[in-house]
mmCIF file of C-alpha atoms in Angstrom:
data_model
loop_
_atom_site.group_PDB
_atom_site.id
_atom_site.type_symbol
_atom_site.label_atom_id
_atom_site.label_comp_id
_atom_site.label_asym_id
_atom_site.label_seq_id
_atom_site.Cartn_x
_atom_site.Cartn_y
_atom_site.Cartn_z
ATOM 1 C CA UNK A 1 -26.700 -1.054 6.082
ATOM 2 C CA UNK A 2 -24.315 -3.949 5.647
ATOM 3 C CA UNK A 3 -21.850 -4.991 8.301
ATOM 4 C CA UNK A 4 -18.657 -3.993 7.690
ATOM 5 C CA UNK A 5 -15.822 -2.137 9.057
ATOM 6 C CA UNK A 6 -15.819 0.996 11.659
ATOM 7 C CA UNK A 7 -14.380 3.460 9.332
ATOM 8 C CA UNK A 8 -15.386 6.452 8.351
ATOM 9 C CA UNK A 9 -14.996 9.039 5.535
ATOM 10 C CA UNK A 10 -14.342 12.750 5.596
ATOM 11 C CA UNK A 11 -14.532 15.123 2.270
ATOM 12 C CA UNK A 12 -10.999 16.515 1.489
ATOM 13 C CA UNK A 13 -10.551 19.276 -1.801
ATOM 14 C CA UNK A 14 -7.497 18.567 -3.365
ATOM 15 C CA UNK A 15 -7.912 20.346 -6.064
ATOM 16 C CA UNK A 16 -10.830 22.250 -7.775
ATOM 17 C CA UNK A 17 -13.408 20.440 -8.918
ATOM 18 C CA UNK A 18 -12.427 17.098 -7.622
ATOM 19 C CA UNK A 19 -12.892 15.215 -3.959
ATOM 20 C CA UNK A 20 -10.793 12.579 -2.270
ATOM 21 C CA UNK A 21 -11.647 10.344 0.758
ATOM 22 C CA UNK A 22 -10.241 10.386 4.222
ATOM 23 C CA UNK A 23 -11.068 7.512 6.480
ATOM 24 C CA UNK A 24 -10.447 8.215 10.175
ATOM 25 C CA UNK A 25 -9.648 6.004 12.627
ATOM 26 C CA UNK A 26 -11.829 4.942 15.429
ATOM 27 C CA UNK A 27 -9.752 7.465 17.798
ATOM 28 C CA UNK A 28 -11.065 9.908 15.180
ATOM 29 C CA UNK A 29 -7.524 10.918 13.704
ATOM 30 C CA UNK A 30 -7.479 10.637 10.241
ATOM 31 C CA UNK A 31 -4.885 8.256 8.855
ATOM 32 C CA UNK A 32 -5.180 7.829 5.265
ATOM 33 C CA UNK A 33 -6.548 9.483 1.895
ATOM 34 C CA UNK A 34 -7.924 6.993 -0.523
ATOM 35 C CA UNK A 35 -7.989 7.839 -4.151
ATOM 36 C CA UNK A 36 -10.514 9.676 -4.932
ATOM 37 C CA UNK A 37 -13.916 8.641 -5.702
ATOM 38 C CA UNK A 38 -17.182 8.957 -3.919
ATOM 39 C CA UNK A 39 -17.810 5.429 -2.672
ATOM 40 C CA UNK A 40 -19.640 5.398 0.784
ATOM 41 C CA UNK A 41 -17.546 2.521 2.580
ATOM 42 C CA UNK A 42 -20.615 1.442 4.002
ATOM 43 C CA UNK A 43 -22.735 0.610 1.221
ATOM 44 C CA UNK A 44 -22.980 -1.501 -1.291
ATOM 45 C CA UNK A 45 -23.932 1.224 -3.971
ATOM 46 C CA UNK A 46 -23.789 4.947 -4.205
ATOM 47 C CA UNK A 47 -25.705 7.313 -6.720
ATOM 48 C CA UNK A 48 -22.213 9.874 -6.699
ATOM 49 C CA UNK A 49 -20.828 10.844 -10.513
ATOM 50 C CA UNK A 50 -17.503 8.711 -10.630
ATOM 51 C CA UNK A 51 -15.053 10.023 -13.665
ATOM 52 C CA UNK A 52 -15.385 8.694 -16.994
ATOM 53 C CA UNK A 53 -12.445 6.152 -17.512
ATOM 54 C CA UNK A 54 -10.988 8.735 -20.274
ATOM 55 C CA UNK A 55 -10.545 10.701 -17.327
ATOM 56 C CA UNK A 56 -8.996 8.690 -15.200
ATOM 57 C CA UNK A 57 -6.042 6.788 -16.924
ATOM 58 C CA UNK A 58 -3.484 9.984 -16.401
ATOM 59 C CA UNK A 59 -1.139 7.629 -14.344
ATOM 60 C CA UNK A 60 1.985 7.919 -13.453
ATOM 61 C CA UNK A 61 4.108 5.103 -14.570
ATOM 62 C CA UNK A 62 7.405 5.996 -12.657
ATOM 63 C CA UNK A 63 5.112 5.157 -9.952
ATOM 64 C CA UNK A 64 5.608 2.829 -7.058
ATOM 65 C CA UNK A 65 6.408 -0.043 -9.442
ATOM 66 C CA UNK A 66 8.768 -2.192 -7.225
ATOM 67 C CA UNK A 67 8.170 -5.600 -6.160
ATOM 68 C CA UNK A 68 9.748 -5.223 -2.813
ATOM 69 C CA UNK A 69 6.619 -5.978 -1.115
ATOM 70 C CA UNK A 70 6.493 -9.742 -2.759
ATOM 71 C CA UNK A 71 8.314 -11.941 -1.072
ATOM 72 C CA UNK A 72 8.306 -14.659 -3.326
ATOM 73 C CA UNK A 73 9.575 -12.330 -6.193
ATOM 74 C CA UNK A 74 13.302 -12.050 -6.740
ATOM 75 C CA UNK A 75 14.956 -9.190 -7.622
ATOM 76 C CA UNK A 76 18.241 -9.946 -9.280
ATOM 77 C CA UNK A 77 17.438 -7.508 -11.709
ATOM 78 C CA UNK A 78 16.677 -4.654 -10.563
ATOM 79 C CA UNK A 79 20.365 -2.403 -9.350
ATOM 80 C CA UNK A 80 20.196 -1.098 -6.321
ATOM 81 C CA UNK A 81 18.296 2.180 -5.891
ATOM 82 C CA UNK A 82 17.289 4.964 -3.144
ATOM 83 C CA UNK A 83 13.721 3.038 -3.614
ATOM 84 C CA UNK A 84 15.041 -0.396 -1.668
ATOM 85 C CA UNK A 85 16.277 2.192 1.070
ATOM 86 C CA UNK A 86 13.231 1.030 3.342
ATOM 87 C CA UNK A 87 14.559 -2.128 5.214
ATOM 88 C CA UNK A 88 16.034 -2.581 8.355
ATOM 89 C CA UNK A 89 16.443 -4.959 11.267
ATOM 90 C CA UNK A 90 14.249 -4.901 14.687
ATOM 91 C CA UNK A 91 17.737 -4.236 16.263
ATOM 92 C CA UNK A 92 17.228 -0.609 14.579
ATOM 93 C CA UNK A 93 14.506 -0.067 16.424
ATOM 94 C CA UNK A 94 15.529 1.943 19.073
ATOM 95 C CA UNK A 95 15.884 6.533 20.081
ATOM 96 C CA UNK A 96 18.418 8.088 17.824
ATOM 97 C CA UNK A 97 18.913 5.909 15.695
ATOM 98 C CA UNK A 98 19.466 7.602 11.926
ATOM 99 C CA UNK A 99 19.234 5.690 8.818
ATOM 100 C CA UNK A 100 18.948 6.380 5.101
ATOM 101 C CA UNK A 101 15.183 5.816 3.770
ATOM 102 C CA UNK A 102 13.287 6.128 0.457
ATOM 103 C CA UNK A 103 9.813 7.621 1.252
ATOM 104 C CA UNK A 104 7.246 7.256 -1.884
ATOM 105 C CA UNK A 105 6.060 10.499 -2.407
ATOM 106 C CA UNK A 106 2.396 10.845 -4.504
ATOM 107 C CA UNK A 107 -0.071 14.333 -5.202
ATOM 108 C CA UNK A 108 -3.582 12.646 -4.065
ATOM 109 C CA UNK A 109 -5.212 14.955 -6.658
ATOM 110 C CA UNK A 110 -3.716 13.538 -9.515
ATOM 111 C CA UNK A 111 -3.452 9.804 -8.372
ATOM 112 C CA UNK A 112 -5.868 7.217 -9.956
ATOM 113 C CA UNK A 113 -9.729 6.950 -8.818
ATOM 114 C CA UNK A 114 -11.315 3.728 -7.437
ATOM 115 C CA UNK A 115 -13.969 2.736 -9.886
ATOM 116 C CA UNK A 116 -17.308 1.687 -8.406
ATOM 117 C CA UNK A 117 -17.177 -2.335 -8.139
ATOM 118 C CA UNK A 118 -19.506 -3.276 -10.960
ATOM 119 C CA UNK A 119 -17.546 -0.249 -13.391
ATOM 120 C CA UNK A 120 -14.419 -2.039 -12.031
ATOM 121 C CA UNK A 121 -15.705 -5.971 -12.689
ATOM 122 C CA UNK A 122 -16.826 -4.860 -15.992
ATOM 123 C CA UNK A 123 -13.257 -4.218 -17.249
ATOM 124 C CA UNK A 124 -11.164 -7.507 -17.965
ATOM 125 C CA UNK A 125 -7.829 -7.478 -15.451
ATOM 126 C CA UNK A 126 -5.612 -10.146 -16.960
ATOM 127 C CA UNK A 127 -2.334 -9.667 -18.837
ATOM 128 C CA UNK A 128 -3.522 -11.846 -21.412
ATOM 129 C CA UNK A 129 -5.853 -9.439 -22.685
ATOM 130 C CA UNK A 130 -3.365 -6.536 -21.969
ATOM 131 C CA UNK A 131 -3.349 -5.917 -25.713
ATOM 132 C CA UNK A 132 -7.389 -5.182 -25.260
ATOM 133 C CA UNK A 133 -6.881 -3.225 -22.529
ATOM 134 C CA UNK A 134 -4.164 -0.617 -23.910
ATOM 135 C CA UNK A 135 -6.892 0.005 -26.799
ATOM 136 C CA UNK A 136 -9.635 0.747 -24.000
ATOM 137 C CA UNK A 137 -6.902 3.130 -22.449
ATOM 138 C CA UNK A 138 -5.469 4.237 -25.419
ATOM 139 C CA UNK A 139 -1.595 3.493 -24.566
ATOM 140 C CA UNK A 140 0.627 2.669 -27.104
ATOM 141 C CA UNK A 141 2.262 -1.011 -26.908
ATOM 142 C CA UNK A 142 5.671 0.288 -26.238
ATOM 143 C CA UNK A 143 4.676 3.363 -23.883
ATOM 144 C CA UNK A 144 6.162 3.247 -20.241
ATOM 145 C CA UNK A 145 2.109 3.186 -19.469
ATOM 146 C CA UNK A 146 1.851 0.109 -20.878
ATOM 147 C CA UNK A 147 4.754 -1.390 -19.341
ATOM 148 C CA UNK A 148 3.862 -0.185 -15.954
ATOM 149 C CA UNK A 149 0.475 -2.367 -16.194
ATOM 150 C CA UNK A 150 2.047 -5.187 -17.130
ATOM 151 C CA UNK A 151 4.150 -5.310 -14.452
ATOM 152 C CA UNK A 152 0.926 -4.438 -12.039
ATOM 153 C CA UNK A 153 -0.662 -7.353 -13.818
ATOM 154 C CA UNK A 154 2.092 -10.087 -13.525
ATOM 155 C CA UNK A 155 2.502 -9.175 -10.009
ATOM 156 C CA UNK A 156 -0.903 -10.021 -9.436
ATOM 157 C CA UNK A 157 -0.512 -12.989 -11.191
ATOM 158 C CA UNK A 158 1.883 -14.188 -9.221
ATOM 159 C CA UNK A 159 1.912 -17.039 -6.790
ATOM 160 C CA UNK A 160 1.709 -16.148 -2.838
ATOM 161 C CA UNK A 161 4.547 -17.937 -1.259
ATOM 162 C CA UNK A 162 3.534 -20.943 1.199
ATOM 163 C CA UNK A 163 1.335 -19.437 4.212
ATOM 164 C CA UNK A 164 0.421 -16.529 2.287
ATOM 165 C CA UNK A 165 -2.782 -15.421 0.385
ATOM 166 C CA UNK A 166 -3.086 -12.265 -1.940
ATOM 167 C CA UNK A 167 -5.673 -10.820 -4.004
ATOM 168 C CA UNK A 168 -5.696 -7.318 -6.060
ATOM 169 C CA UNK A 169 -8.349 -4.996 -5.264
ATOM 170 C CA UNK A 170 -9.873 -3.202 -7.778
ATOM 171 C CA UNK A 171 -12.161 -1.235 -5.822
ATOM 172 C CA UNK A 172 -12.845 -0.337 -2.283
ATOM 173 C CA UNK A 173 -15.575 -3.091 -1.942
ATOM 174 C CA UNK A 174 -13.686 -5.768 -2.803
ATOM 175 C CA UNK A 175 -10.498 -4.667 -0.639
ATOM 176 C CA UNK A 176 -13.180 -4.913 2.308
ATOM 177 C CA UNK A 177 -14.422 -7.952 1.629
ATOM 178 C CA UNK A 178 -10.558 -9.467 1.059
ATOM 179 C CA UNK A 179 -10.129 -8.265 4.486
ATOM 180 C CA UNK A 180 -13.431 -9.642 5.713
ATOM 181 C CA UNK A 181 -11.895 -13.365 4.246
ATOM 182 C CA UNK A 182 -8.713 -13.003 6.682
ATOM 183 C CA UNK A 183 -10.367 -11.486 9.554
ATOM 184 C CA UNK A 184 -13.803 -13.035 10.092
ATOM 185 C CA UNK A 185 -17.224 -11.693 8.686
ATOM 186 C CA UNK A 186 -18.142 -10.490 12.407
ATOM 187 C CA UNK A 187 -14.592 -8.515 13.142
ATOM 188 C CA UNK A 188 -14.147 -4.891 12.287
ATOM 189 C CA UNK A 189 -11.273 -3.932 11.481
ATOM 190 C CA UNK A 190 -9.435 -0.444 11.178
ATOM 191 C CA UNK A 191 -6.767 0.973 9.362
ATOM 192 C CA UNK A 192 -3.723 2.701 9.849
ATOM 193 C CA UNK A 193 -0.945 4.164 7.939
ATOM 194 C CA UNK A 194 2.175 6.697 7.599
ATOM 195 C CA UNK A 195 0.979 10.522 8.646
ATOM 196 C CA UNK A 196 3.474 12.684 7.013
ATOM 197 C CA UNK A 197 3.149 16.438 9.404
ATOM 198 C CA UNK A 198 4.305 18.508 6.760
ATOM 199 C CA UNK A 199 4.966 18.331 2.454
ATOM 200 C CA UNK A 200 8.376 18.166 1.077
ATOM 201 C CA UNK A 201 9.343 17.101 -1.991
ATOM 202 C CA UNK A 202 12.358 15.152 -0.437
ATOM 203 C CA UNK A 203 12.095 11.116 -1.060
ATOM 204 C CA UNK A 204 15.684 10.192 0.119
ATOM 205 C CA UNK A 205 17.287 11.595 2.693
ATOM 206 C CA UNK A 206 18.492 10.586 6.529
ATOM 207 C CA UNK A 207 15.644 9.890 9.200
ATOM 208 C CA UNK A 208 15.847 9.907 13.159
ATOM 209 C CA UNK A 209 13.738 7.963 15.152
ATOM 210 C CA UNK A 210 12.765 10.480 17.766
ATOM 211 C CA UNK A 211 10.630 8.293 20.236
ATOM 212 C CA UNK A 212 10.505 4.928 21.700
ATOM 213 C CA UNK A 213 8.186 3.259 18.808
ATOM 214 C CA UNK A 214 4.903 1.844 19.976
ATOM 215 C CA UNK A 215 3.587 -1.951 18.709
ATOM 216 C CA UNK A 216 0.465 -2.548 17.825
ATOM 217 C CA UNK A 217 -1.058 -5.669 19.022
ATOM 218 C CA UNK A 218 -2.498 -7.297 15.972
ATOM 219 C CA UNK A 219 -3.146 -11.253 15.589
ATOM 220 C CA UNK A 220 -3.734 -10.526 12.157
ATOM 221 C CA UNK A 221 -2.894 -7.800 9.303
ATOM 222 C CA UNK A 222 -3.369 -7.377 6.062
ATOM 223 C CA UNK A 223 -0.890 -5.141 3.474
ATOM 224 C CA UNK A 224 -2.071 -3.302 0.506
ATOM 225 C CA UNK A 225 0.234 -1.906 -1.875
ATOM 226 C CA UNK A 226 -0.753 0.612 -4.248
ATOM 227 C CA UNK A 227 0.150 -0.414 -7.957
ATOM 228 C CA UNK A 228 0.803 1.948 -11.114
ATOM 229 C CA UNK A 229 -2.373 1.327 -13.224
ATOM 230 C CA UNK A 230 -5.174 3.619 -14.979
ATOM 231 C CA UNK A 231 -7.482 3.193 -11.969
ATOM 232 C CA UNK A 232 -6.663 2.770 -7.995
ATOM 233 C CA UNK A 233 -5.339 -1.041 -8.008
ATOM 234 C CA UNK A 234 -4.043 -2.485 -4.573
ATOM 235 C CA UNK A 235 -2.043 -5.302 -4.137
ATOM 236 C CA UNK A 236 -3.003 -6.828 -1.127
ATOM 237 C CA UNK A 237 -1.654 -9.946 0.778
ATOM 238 C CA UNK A 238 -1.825 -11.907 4.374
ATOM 239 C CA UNK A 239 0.777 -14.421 5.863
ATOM 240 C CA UNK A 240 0.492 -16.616 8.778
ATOM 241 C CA UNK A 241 3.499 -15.822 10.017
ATOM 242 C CA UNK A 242 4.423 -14.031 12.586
ATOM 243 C CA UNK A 243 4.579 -9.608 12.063
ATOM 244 C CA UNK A 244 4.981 -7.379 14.545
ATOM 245 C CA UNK A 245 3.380 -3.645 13.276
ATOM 246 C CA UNK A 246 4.778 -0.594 14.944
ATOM 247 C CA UNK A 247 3.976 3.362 15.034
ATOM 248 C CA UNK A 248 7.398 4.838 14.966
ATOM 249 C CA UNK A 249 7.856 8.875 14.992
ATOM 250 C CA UNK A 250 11.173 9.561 12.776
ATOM 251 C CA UNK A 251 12.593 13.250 11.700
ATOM 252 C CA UNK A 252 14.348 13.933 8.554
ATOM 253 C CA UNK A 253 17.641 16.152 8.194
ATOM 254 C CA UNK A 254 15.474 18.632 6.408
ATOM 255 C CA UNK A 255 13.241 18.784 9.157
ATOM 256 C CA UNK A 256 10.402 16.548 7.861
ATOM 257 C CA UNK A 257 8.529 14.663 10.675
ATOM 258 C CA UNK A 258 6.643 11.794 10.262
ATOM 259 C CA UNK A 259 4.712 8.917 12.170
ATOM 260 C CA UNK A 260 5.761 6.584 9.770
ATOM 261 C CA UNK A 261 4.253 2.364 10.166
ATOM 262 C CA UNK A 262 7.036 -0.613 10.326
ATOM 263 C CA UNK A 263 5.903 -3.834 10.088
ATOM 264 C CA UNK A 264 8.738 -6.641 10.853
ATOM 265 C CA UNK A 265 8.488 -9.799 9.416
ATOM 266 C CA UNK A 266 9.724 -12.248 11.578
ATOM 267 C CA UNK A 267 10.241 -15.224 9.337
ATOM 268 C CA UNK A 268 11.351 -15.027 6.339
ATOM 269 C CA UNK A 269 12.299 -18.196 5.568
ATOM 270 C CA UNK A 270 10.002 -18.556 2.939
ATOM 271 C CA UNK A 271 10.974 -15.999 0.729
ATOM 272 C CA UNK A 272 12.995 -15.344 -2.343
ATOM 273 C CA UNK A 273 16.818 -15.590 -1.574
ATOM 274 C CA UNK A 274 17.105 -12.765 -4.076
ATOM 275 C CA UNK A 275 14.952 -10.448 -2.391
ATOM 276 C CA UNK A 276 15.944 -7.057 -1.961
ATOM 277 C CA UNK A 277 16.099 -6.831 1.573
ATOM 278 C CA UNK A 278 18.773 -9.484 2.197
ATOM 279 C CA UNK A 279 20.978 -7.366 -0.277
ATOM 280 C CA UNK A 280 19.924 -3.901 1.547
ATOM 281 C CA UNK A 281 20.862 -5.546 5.057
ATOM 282 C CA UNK A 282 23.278 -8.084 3.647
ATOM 283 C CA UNK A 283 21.724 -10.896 5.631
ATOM 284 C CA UNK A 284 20.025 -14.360 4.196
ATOM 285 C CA UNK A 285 16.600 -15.266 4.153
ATOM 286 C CA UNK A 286 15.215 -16.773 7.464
ATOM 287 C CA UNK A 287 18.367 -15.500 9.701
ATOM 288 C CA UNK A 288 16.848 -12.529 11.214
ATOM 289 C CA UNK A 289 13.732 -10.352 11.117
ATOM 290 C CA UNK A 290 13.145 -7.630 8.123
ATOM 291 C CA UNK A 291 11.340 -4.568 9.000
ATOM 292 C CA UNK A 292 10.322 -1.938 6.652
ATOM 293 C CA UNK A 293 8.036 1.468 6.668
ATOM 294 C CA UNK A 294 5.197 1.684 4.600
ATOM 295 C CA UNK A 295 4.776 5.068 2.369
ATOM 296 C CA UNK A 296 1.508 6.874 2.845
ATOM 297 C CA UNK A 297 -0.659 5.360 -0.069
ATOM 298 C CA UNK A 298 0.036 2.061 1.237
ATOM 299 C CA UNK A 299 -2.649 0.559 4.021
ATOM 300 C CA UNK A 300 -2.345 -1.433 6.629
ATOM 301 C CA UNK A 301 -5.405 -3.433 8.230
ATOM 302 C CA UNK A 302 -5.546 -4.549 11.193
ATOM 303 C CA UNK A 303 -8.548 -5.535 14.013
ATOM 304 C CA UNK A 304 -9.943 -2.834 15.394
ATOM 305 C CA UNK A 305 -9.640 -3.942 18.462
ATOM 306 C CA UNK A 306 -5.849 -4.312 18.101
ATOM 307 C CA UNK A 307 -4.077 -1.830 20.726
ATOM 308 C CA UNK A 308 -0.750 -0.051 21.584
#
C-alpha cells in the first residue's frame, strides 16, 4: 500500500443503482462526498466497474462556472450576480453578524464521476482539441455543454499569478499527488469542507454567524474547485501567501444551518484589479484581506496535523 494521505472512504446510496464516496476526517466526521466512482484512495488501481463515458457526460452546464476563485482572472464581464455574493472582509468575522451569500447548491447523484487515472490520461484535455472532444461527447459546437468546457479548459490554461501554482485534476490520483507536490511526499494531509445540516433548495438568502469561528492552523493549503465538465474536473491551486482557513457555523433566515469553511486571503496584491471581490466589497486589490466560504463540492487540503 502506497503512502499517501489519512483519509478514508465510506459507501453512500444516492440513488439506486449508483454509489458515491465519503471521505472522513481523521476525527472520523465525514466532511465531504466526492463524485462518485469507486476509486480506493489508497491504491493505485482498483478492479470496481466505473461508468462508461456515454454515461457520464449528463453535466450540468449552469454549473459552478465562475472564475471567482482565479485571482489572476478579471472579471469585467461578467454583471454582478447572487453567485459573487461570497466575499467579505476578516472584519466580518465576528457573532451576529448577517450578510447576504450565494451557496452553490449540487445533487451528488447526478454530478459527474471521477474516471480512473489511466481512463482519465487516455482522453486529450486541451482546448485545442475541444473540437475532438465534443465528437467523443457528442455536444453540439454551439450547445451551452460545449461552452461550459471551454471555459473549464481556458481556466486551466491559464497562468497562476506570481507565488502561485495550479494544476487540474482529472482524477482522484492525480489531485493526491498535486497535493503531495505542495505538501511534502512524507506529510499527510486531510481534508475539510462546508457540512450543510439539512437540504434546501435555497442558494441566496441572508446568513448569521452563530458562533465565534474557529481557525485552523495550516502552514499550507491547497483549493480545489469543482469545474462544469463531462467527468469530475477540479481546479486546484496553492499560493505562498499568507491564508488564514476558518470553520465558521452560520444560520440562514429559512432556518438552514451550516458549518460553512472561509479562507481569507491576506494579500492580494497580486491579483486582478478587476476581480470580483474588490467590486463585491468595493475595496482595491492589496488594501485589505478577502475572505470567502467555499460551497460543499469544493475541497480544501490542508496538513493533517493542522489544528483548531
Amino acid at each position: 500500500m502506497e503512502r499517501m494521505s489519512r483519509i478514508s472512504r465510506t459507501p453512500n446510496k444516492c440513488a439506486k443503482g449508483s454509489e458515491s464516496k465519503q471521505i472522513r476526517s481523521e476525527d472520523n466526521n465525514i466532511i465531504i462526498q466526492l463524485p462518485g466512482s469507486n476509486v480506493n484512495p489508497h491504491k493505485k488501481s482498483d478492479a470496481i466497474h466505473f461508468p462508461q463515458l456515454g454515461m457520464v457526460h449528463k453535466f450540468d452546464p449552469q454549473g459552478h462556472t465562475d472564475n471567482h476563485h482565479h485571482p489572476s482572472i478579471s472579471h469585467m464581464d461578467h454583471k454582478m450576480d447572487p453567485s459573487a455574493m461570497r466575499f467579505f472582509t476578516i472584519e466580518d468575522m465576528f457573532v451576529g453578524k448577517k450578510m447576504p451569500l450565494y451557496f452553490h447548491r449540487t445533487d451528488p447523484s447526478n454530478s459527474p464521476h471521477f474516471l480512473p487515472r489511466d481512463e482519465a490520461d487516455s482522453i486529450p484535455f486541451s482546448s485545442k482539441q475541444l473540437p475532438d472532444l465534443l465528437r467523443r461527447f457528442a455536444f453540439y459546437p454551439d450547445s451551452s455543454q460545449a461552452k461550459s468546457m471551454e471555459r473549464s479548459l481556458r481556466q486551466c490554461e491559464a497562468e497562476p499569478m506570481e507565488g502561485e501554482t495550479n494544476f487540474c485534476a482529472t482524477s482522484l490520483e492525480s489531485m493526491l499527488d498535486y497535493n503531495r507536490g505542495v505538501f511534502g511526499l512524507n506529510t499527510p494531509f486531510r481534508l475539510v469542507t462546508t457540512i450543510y445540516f439539512s437540504h434546501t433548495d435555497v442558494s441566496f438568502q441572508n446568513y448569521t454567524i452563530l458562533e465565534a469561528p474557529k481557525q485552523i492552523l495550516a502552514t499550507k493549503m491547497v483549493a480545489c474547485h469543482s469545474l462544469p465538465y463531462p467527468y469530475a474536473v477540479f481546479y486546484c491551486h496553492s499560493q505562498k501567501s499568507e491564508n488564514k482557513v476558518y470553520k465558521v457555523l452560520i444560520g440562514g433566515d429559512n432556518g438552514e444551518r451550516m458549518e460553512a469553511v472561509a479562507v481569507c486571503h491576506m494579500d492580494t496584491s497580486q491579483w486582478s484589479r478587476d476581480h470580483a471581490s474588490f467590486r463585491v466589497l468595493g475595496i482595491e486589490r492589496g488594501t485589505s484581506p478577502v475572505c470567502h466560504f467555499f460551497p460543499a463540492d469544493n475541497l480544501i487540503w490542508v496538513p493533517a496535523l493542522a489544528s483548531i
